[in-house]
mmCIF file of C-alpha atoms in Angstrom:
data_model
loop_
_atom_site.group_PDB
_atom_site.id
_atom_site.type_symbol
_atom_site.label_atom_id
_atom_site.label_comp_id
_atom_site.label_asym_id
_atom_site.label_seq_id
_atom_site.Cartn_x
_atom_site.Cartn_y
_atom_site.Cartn_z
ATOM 1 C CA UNK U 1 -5.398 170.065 4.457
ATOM 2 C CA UNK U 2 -6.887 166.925 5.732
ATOM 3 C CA UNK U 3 -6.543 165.523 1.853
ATOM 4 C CA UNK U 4 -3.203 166.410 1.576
ATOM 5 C CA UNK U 5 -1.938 164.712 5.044
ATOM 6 C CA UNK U 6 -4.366 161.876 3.614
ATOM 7 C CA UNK U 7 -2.790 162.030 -0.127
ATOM 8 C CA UNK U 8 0.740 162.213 1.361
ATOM 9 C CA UNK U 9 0.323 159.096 3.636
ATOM 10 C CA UNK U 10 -1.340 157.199 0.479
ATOM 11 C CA UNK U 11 1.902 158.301 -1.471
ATOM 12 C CA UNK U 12 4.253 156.697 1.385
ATOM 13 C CA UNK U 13 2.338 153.756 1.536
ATOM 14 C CA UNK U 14 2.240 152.773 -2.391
ATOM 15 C CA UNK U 15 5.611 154.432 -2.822
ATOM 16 C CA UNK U 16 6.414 151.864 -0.236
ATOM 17 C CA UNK U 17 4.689 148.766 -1.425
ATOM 18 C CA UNK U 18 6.315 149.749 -4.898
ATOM 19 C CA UNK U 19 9.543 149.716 -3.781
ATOM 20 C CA UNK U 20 8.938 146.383 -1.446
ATOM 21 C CA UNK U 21 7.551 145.100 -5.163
ATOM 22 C CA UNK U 22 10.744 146.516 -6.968
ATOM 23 C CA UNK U 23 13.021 145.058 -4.408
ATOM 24 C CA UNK U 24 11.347 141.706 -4.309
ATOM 25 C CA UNK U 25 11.662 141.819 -8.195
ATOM 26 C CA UNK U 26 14.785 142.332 -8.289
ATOM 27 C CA UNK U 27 15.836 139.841 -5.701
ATOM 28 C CA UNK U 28 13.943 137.279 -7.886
ATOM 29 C CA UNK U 29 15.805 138.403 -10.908
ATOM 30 C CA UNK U 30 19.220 138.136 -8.877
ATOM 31 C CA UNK U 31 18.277 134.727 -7.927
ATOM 32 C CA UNK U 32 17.240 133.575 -11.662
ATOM 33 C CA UNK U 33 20.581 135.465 -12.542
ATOM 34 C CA UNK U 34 22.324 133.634 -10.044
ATOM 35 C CA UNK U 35 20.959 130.483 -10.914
ATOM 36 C CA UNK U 36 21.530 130.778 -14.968
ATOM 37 C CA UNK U 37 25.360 132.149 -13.580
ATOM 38 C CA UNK U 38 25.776 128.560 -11.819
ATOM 39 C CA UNK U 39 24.535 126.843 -14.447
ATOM 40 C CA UNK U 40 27.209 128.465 -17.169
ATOM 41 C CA UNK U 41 29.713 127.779 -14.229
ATOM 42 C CA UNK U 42 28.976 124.425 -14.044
ATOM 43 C CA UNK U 43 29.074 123.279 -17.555
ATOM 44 C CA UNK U 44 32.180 125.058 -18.378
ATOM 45 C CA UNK U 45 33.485 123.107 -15.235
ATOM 46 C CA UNK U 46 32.365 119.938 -16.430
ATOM 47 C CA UNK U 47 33.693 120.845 -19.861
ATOM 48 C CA UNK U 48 37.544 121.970 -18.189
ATOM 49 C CA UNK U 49 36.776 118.398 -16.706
ATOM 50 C CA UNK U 50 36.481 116.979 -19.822
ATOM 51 C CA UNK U 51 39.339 118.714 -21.366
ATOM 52 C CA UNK U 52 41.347 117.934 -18.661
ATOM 53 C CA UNK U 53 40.395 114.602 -18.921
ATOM 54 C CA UNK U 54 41.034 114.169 -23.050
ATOM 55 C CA UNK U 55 44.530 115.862 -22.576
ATOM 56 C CA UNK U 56 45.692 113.487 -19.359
ATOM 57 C CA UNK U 57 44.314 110.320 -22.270
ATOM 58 C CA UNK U 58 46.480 112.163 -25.393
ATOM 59 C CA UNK U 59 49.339 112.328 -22.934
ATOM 60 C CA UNK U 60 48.881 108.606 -22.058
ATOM 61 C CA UNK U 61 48.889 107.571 -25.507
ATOM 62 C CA UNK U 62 51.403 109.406 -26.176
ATOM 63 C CA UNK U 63 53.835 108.137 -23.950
ATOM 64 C CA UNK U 64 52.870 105.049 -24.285
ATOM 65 C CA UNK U 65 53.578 105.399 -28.554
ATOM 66 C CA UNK U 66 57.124 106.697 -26.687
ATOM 67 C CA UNK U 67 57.993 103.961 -25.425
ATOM 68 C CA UNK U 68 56.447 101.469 -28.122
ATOM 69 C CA UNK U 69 58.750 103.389 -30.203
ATOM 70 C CA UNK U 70 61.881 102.779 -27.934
ATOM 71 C CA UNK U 71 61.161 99.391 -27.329
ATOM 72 C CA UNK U 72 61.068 98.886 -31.120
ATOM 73 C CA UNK U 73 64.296 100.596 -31.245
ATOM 74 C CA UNK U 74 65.759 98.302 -28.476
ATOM 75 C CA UNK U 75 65.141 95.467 -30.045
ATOM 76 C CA UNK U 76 66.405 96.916 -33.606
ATOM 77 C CA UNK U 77 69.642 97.758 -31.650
ATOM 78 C CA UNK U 78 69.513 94.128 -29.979
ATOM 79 C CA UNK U 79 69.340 92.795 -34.062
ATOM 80 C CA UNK U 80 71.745 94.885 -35.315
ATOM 81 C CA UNK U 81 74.322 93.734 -32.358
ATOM 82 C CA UNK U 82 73.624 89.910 -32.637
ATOM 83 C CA UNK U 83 74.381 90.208 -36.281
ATOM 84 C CA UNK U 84 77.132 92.172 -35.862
ATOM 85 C CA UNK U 85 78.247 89.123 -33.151
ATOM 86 C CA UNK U 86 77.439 86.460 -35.257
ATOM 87 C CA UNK U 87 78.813 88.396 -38.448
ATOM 88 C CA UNK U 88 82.149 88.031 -35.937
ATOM 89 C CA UNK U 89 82.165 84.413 -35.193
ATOM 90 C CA UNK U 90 82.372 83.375 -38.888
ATOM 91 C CA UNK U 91 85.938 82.023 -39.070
ATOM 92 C CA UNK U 92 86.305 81.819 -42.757
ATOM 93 C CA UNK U 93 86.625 77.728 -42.403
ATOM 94 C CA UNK U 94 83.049 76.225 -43.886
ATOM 95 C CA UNK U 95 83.648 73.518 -42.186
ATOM 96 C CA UNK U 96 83.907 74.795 -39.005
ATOM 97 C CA UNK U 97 81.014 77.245 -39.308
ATOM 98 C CA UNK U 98 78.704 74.179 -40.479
ATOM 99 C CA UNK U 99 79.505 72.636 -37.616
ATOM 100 C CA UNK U 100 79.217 75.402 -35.232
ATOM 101 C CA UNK U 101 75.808 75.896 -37.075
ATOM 102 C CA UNK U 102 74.976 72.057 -36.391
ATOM 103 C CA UNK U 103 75.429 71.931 -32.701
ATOM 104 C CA UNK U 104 72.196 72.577 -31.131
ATOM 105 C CA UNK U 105 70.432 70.417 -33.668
ATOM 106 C CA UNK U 106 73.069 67.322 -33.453
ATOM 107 C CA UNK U 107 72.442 67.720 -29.784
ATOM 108 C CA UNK U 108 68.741 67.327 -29.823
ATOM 109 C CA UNK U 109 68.722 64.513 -32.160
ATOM 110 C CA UNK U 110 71.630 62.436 -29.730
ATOM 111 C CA UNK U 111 69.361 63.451 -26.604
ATOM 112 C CA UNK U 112 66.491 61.889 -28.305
ATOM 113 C CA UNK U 113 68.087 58.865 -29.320
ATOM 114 C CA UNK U 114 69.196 57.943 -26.379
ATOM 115 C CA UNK U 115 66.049 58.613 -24.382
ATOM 116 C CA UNK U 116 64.740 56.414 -27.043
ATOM 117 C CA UNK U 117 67.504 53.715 -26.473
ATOM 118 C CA UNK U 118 66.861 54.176 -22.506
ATOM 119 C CA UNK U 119 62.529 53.570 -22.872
ATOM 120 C CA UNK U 120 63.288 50.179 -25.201
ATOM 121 C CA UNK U 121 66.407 48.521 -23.341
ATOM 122 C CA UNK U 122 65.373 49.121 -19.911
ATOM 123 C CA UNK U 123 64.044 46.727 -16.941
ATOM 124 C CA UNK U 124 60.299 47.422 -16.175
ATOM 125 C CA UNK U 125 60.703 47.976 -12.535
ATOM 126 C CA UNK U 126 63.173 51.359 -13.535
ATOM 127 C CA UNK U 127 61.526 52.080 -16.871
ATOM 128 C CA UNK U 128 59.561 54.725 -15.390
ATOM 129 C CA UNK U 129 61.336 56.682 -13.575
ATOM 130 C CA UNK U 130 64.462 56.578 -15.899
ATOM 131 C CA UNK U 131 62.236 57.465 -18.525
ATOM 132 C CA UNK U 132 60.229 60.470 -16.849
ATOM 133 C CA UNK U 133 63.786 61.630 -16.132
ATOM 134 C CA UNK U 134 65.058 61.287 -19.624
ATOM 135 C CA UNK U 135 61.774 63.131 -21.179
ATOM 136 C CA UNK U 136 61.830 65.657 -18.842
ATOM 137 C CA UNK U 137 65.618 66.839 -19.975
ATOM 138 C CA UNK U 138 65.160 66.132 -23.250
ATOM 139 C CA UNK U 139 61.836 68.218 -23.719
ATOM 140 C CA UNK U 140 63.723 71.140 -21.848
ATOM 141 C CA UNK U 141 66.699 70.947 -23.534
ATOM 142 C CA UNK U 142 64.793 71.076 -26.908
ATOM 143 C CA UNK U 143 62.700 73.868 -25.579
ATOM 144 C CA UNK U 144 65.527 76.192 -24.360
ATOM 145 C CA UNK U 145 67.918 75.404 -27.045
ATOM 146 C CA UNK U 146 65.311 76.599 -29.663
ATOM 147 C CA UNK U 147 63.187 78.779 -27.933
ATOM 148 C CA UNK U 148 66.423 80.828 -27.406
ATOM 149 C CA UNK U 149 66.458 81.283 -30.866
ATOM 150 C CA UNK U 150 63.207 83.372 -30.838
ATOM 151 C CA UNK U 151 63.308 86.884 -31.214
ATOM 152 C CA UNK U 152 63.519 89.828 -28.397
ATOM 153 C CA UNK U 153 59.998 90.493 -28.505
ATOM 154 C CA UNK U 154 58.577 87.428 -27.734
ATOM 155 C CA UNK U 155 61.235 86.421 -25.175
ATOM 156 C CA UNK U 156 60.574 90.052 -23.411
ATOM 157 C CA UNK U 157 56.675 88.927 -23.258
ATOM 158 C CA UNK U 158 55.758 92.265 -25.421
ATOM 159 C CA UNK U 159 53.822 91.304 -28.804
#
């Protein structure tokens, strides 16, 4: 009987130990589970990241292709209506439209001529600042005259 009480207790004690064993086993395979779970987790998060990311960039572009294309369609519309205005201000006279047409240029050329006239007929001693005055209008009047002329795009800043 002493065996068996002896044999019993040895069966506790390793049944025991085994099970300690087992459980420590298993909590290291939880923890390399958990581990290899967190991983996955956190390269499908960095992937939603990136997805997120790639669709917030498509949606850029493709609002900014939007309004590209509605800015091109502006300034069509702003063609098509100073034709349509100019188309209106023929008046079926050639003469009159040729002069109409020669305004701005005949303008120029007289605002030239006389800053030209002013620089060679006048006294030294108010030369200079007659003549910085006379540049200076005729340079922005030239500008402005004909750089109205340019087209929306350029005047709006947008290539």
């Amino acid at each position: 009987m002493d065996g068996d009480w002896f044999g019993m207790a040895a069966s506790a004690a390793g049944g025991g130990v085994f099970g300690v064993v087992g459980t420590a086993l298993g909590r290291l395979a939880g923890y390399f589970e958990m581990r290899q779970q967190n991983a996955f987790e956190e390269k499908k998060w960095a992937h939603d990241v990136s997805l997120a990311r790639l669709t917030m960039e498509a949606d850029a572009v493709r609002s900014e292709m939007e309004l590209a294309t509605e800015r091109e369609a502006g300034a069509w519309d702003g063609l098509s209506a100073s034709l349509h205005a100019q188309a209106a201000l023929v008046s079926g006279y050639p003469f009159v439209d040729a002069i109409r047409a020669l305004t701005r240029p005949a303008l120029t050329l007289l605002l030239w001529v006389i800053t030209a006239l002013v620089f060679f007929n006048v006294d030294a001693a108010e030369k200079a600042r007659i003549v910085e005055t006379a540049v200076f209008a005729a340079t922005a009047a030239t500008l402005w005259w004909f750089g109205d002329r340019s087209s929306p795009t350029l005047r709006s800043g947008k290539t």
